[in-house]
Amino acid sequence: MKKLRWAMDGGFWELDMSTATTLDGVARAVPDDPLPLGLSRGTRLSRPMQIDFFQRFMSMPFVPSSSISTHGFSLQRGFTFPFTENWFASLLGQFNFQKFVSSVKEGRLLQPSESSWLQGIGRRFSDKSLYALGLSSELLITPDDTLLVSLEAYGDKKVPRKKAVFLHKFPNHNLMVEAVWPGLFVDKFGTYWDVPLSMAIDLASVASDSGASYHLSVHHNTGTPKQFDGNQTHEVPATLLPGLCAKGAFALKKNIDLWRSKAQKLKMVQPFDIFLSNPHISFSGIIGAAGTACLGDNSVRVQVEDESHGFKGFKLHLPRVKSALVADIFASVAFTAQHGNFQRLFLDLTRFYARLDFPSGSKFLAGTTRLTQDLYNSQQPSLEAFQAICPTATLSLQQQIVGPFSFRIDSGVAVNLKNREWHIDVDEPVFAIEYALQVLGSAKAIAWYSPKHEEFMVELRFFEI
């Protein structure tokens, strides 16, 4: 899930969210003001290439995945066709194993016209609703330019999904041009949304451990968004409505090592993961600003903001021309502690990570001002002021089990003062078993489960902590 983040992005830019609901395995965060940006860039291996790696190098004939709300437990198999050194195509097939077993248990395996179990099994295997197919092609135009196109088709008559992506690497920047129809998004409540057509141009500076970084993006949505599951029980997020939107964000990051082990590592023993081989205690901080300019129906985002408590930020809304400007500041503070070099077979890696996010500086400053005024005037502080100054938190704990295997749990934590029984909300916990691929330096196979989304997935990740 999105909690399992890429190391080089430092946890600041909102990343694409892994999901088992589609063959592509990716959903983008619904943008908000100022965060999440909804730009979400990370060096990620495509789903067909992940499946191909599992089959070739880990002897997995099928890769499992599960999404209770959509297709249940399924098995995936991929085939790769290299045409030239710079061009290859992939075919990804998915078999809905849970639906097949359910049809057998319900007694529909054998019909009166069929004389044997083999005929019944053959009929069930020929059911198109059990299958989904994905065809993708990747062309390396130059060493710095890549073109990817993909098509997903589902036997249960879901809308086919199409995607075209162009990537270009500048010396210190990455450019992406993308068109997806329909585009899959997920909001902060965990609801998936389909946007009929989503197009984006994204320019991002190369991430670094410290220093300045920025994102610039222009994206356009067309059509009426709908819930992915077909139900229309939730209100459509305003940022997904049709319209043109330009976003920009600039941030400064600083890392400080409080302690870093200088003890000598085991000789002639390669760590299971080179990024997890240095015990340390460190802090990092980020402060930045983000701005959004909207033109179209998505400009109503300013109207739906909660301004009843003075948290107005920097906003300009022109309803006659359906346009709006929004700007705000944000900040983040993170703490990391690691014990062990991840070289020994047992108890050689314990890692804890905590991050506090202040996504809206205007709300924080307004809440602080009101809280100060209430205390100065000997009045009881309001719950809204307390809520405004409370950051959201992300916690992560990783513990080696044996050898390259480790257990990891990631979760968001937020203060909810409106809940009188329990003031702490646990947001999207994710449980994962990681298998470090030692020969690749820093790569891992991850099997994760999300109780909130009721999803399970096996993935391949590189350069991630």
PDB file of C-alpha atoms in Angstrom, residues 226-342:
ATOM      1  CA  LYS A 226     -17.977   7.088 -10.430  1.00  0.00           C
ATOM      2  CA  GLN A 227     -17.241   4.716  -7.600  1.00  0.00           C
ATOM      3  CA  PHE A 228     -15.208   1.758  -8.749  1.00  0.00           C
ATOM      4  CA  ASP A 229     -17.530  -0.805  -7.136  1.00  0.00           C
ATOM      5  CA  GLY A 230     -20.574   0.564  -8.976  1.00  0.00           C
ATOM      6  CA  ASN A 231     -22.252   1.927  -5.853  1.00  0.00           C
ATOM      7  CA  GLN A 232     -22.834   5.658  -5.525  1.00  0.00           C
ATOM      8  CA  THR A 233     -22.957   5.883  -1.745  1.00  0.00           C
ATOM      9  CA  HIS A 234     -20.299   8.583  -1.331  1.00  0.00           C
ATOM     10  CA  GLU A 235     -20.053  12.159  -2.502  1.00  0.00           C
ATOM     11  CA  VAL A 236     -17.673  12.680  -5.411  1.00  0.00           C
ATOM     12  CA  PRO A 237     -14.425  14.394  -4.300  1.00  0.00           C
ATOM     13  CA  ALA A 238     -14.421  17.927  -5.684  1.00  0.00           C
ATOM     14  CA  THR A 239     -10.852  17.606  -6.999  1.00  0.00           C
ATOM     15  CA  LEU A 240     -11.923  14.781  -9.345  1.00  0.00           C
ATOM     16  CA  LEU A 241     -14.638  16.817 -11.093  1.00  0.00           C
ATOM     17  CA  PRO A 242     -14.033  17.845 -14.727  1.00  0.00           C
ATOM     18  CA  GLY A 243     -11.610  20.684 -15.233  1.00  0.00           C
ATOM     19  CA  LEU A 244      -8.016  21.796 -15.686  1.00  0.00           C
ATOM     20  CA  CYS A 245      -5.694  22.063 -12.715  1.00  0.00           C
ATOM     21  CA  ALA A 246      -2.095  23.281 -12.346  1.00  0.00           C
ATOM     22  CA  LYS A 247      -0.138  22.425  -9.200  1.00  0.00           C
ATOM     23  CA  GLY A 248       3.256  23.335  -7.892  1.00  0.00           C
ATOM     24  CA  ALA A 249       5.105  22.550  -4.685  1.00  0.00           C
ATOM     25  CA  PHE A 250       8.512  23.475  -3.334  1.00  0.00           C
ATOM     26  CA  ALA A 251      10.104  21.975  -0.232  1.00  0.00           C
ATOM     27  CA  LEU A 252      13.329  22.072   1.762  1.00  0.00           C
ATOM     28  CA  LYS A 253      14.502  18.936   3.554  1.00  0.00           C
ATOM     29  CA  LYS A 254      17.193  18.465   6.178  1.00  0.00           C
ATOM     30  CA  ASN A 255      18.522  15.236   7.709  1.00  0.00           C
ATOM     31  CA  ILE A 256      20.358  15.169  11.045  1.00  0.00           C
ATOM     32  CA  ASP A 257      22.139  12.085  12.384  1.00  0.00           C
ATOM     33  CA  LEU A 258      22.063  11.968  16.185  1.00  0.00           C
ATOM     34  CA  TRP A 259      24.041   8.747  16.201  1.00  0.00           C
ATOM     35  CA  ARG A 260      25.401   6.403  13.552  1.00  0.00           C
ATOM     36  CA  SER A 261      27.223   3.210  14.415  1.00  0.00           C
ATOM     37  CA  LYS A 262      30.906   3.044  13.555  1.00  0.00           C
ATOM     38  CA  ALA A 263      31.240  -0.572  14.630  1.00  0.00           C
ATOM     39  CA  GLN A 264      32.830  -2.860  12.092  1.00  0.00           C
ATOM     40  CA  LYS A 265      30.447  -5.109  10.161  1.00  0.00           C
ATOM     41  CA  LEU A 266      30.894  -8.834   9.721  1.00  0.00           C
ATOM     42  CA  LYS A 267      33.627  -9.509   7.195  1.00  0.00           C
ATOM     43  CA  MET A 268      32.842 -11.427   4.014  1.00  0.00           C
ATOM     44  CA  VAL A 269      29.092 -11.294   4.800  1.00  0.00           C
ATOM     45  CA  GLN A 270      26.904  -9.195   2.544  1.00  0.00           C
ATOM     46  CA  PRO A 271      23.922  -7.522   4.257  1.00  0.00           C
ATOM     47  CA  PHE A 272      20.525  -8.765   3.184  1.00  0.00           C
ATOM     48  CA  ASP A 273      19.728  -5.140   2.246  1.00  0.00           C
ATOM     49  CA  ILE A 274      22.448  -2.514   1.879  1.00  0.00           C
ATOM     50  CA  PHE A 275      19.997   0.283   2.779  1.00  0.00           C
ATOM     51  CA  LEU A 276      19.275  -1.437   6.089  1.00  0.00           C
ATOM     52  CA  SER A 277      22.847  -2.208   7.120  1.00  0.00           C
ATOM     53  CA  ASN A 278      23.740   0.870   9.205  1.00  0.00           C
ATOM     54  CA  PRO A 279      22.409   1.211  12.776  1.00  0.00           C
ATOM     55  CA  HIS A 280      21.521   4.828  13.470  1.00  0.00           C
ATOM     56  CA  ILE A 281      19.224   7.358  15.117  1.00  0.00           C
ATOM     57  CA  SER A 282      18.249  10.335  12.985  1.00  0.00           C
ATOM     58  CA  PHE A 283      15.752  13.151  12.513  1.00  0.00           C
ATOM     59  CA  SER A 284      14.565  14.783   9.322  1.00  0.00           C
ATOM     60  CA  GLY A 285      12.417  17.826   8.676  1.00  0.00           C
ATOM     61  CA  ILE A 286      10.574  19.217   5.677  1.00  0.00           C
ATOM     62  CA  ILE A 287       8.976  22.610   5.182  1.00  0.00           C
ATOM     63  CA  GLY A 288       7.433  23.814   1.962  1.00  0.00           C
ATOM     64  CA  ALA A 289       4.637  25.543   0.116  1.00  0.00           C
ATOM     65  CA  ALA A 290       2.136  24.367  -2.463  1.00  0.00           C
ATOM     66  CA  GLY A 291      -0.222  26.196  -4.774  1.00  0.00           C
ATOM     67  CA  THR A 292      -3.104  25.158  -7.025  1.00  0.00           C
ATOM     68  CA  ALA A 293      -4.894  26.939  -9.870  1.00  0.00           C
ATOM     69  CA  CYS A 294      -8.172  25.409 -11.091  1.00  0.00           C
ATOM     70  CA  LEU A 295     -10.411  26.075 -14.063  1.00  0.00           C
ATOM     71  CA  GLY A 296     -13.679  24.180 -14.395  1.00  0.00           C
ATOM     72  CA  ASP A 297     -16.077  22.292 -12.155  1.00  0.00           C
ATOM     73  CA  ASN A 298     -13.198  21.255  -9.869  1.00  0.00           C
ATOM     74  CA  SER A 299     -12.927  24.869  -8.679  1.00  0.00           C
ATOM     75  CA  VAL A 300     -15.809  24.230  -6.245  1.00  0.00           C
ATOM     76  CA  ARG A 301     -13.165  22.663  -3.954  1.00  0.00           C
ATOM     77  CA  VAL A 302     -12.833  26.101  -2.353  1.00  0.00           C
ATOM     78  CA  GLN A 303     -16.530  26.227  -1.496  1.00  0.00           C
ATOM     79  CA  VAL A 304     -16.577  22.819   0.166  1.00  0.00           C
ATOM     80  CA  GLU A 305     -13.643  23.648   2.457  1.00  0.00           C
ATOM     81  CA  ASP A 306     -14.548  24.098   6.101  1.00  0.00           C
ATOM     82  CA  GLU A 307     -14.146  27.810   6.717  1.00  0.00           C
ATOM     83  CA  SER A 308     -16.526  28.053   9.646  1.00  0.00           C
ATOM     84  CA  HIS A 309     -13.709  28.160  12.179  1.00  0.00           C
ATOM     85  CA  GLY A 310     -11.468  30.703  10.509  1.00  0.00           C
ATOM     86  CA  PHE A 311      -9.204  28.212   8.719  1.00  0.00           C
ATOM     87  CA  LYS A 312      -9.286  30.032   5.404  1.00  0.00           C
ATOM     88  CA  GLY A 313      -5.702  29.814   4.229  1.00  0.00           C
ATOM     89  CA  PHE A 314      -4.899  31.603   0.992  1.00  0.00           C
ATOM     90  CA  LYS A 315      -7.859  31.152  -1.360  1.00  0.00           C
ATOM     91  CA  LEU A 316      -9.437  33.027  -4.226  1.00  0.00           C
ATOM     92  CA  HIS A 317     -12.629  31.802  -5.843  1.00  0.00           C
ATOM     93  CA  LEU A 318     -14.211  33.295  -8.990  1.00  0.00           C
ATOM     94  CA  PRO A 319     -17.474  31.363  -9.457  1.00  0.00           C
ATOM     95  CA  ARG A 320     -18.519  33.261 -12.588  1.00  0.00           C
ATOM     96  CA  VAL A 321     -15.586  31.919 -14.581  1.00  0.00           C
ATOM     97  CA  LYS A 322     -15.334  28.650 -12.602  1.00  0.00           C
ATOM     98  CA  SER A 323     -11.781  29.268 -11.416  1.00  0.00           C
ATOM     99  CA  ALA A 324      -9.930  29.271  -8.121  1.00  0.00           C
ATOM    100  CA  LEU A 325      -6.499  29.780  -6.596  1.00  0.00           C
ATOM    101  CA  VAL A 326      -5.395  27.950  -3.451  1.00  0.00           C
ATOM    102  CA  ALA A 327      -2.043  28.151  -1.625  1.00  0.00           C
ATOM    103  CA  ASP A 328      -0.773  26.916   1.695  1.00  0.00           C
ATOM    104  CA  ILE A 329       2.354  25.856   3.562  1.00  0.00           C
ATOM    105  CA  PHE A 330       3.118  22.461   5.088  1.00  0.00           C
ATOM    106  CA  ALA A 331       5.705  20.779   7.274  1.00  0.00           C
ATOM    107  CA  SER A 332       6.809  17.323   8.352  1.00  0.00           C
ATOM    108  CA  VAL A 333       9.117  15.949  11.060  1.00  0.00           C
ATOM    109  CA  ALA A 334      10.381  12.347  11.058  1.00  0.00           C
ATOM    110  CA  PHE A 335      12.324  10.169  13.491  1.00  0.00           C
ATOM    111  CA  THR A 336      14.158   6.947  12.559  1.00  0.00           C
ATOM    112  CA  ALA A 337      15.926   4.451  14.820  1.00  0.00           C
ATOM    113  CA  GLN A 338      17.563   1.226  13.667  1.00  0.00           C
ATOM    114  CA  HIS A 339      19.387  -1.533  15.528  1.00  0.00           C
ATOM    115  CA  GLY A 340      21.387  -4.218  13.741  1.00  0.00           C
ATOM    116  CA  ASN A 341      23.239  -4.571  10.439  1.00  0.00           C
ATOM    117  CA  PHE A 342      20.854  -7.112   8.859  1.00  0.00           C
TER     118      PHE A 342
END
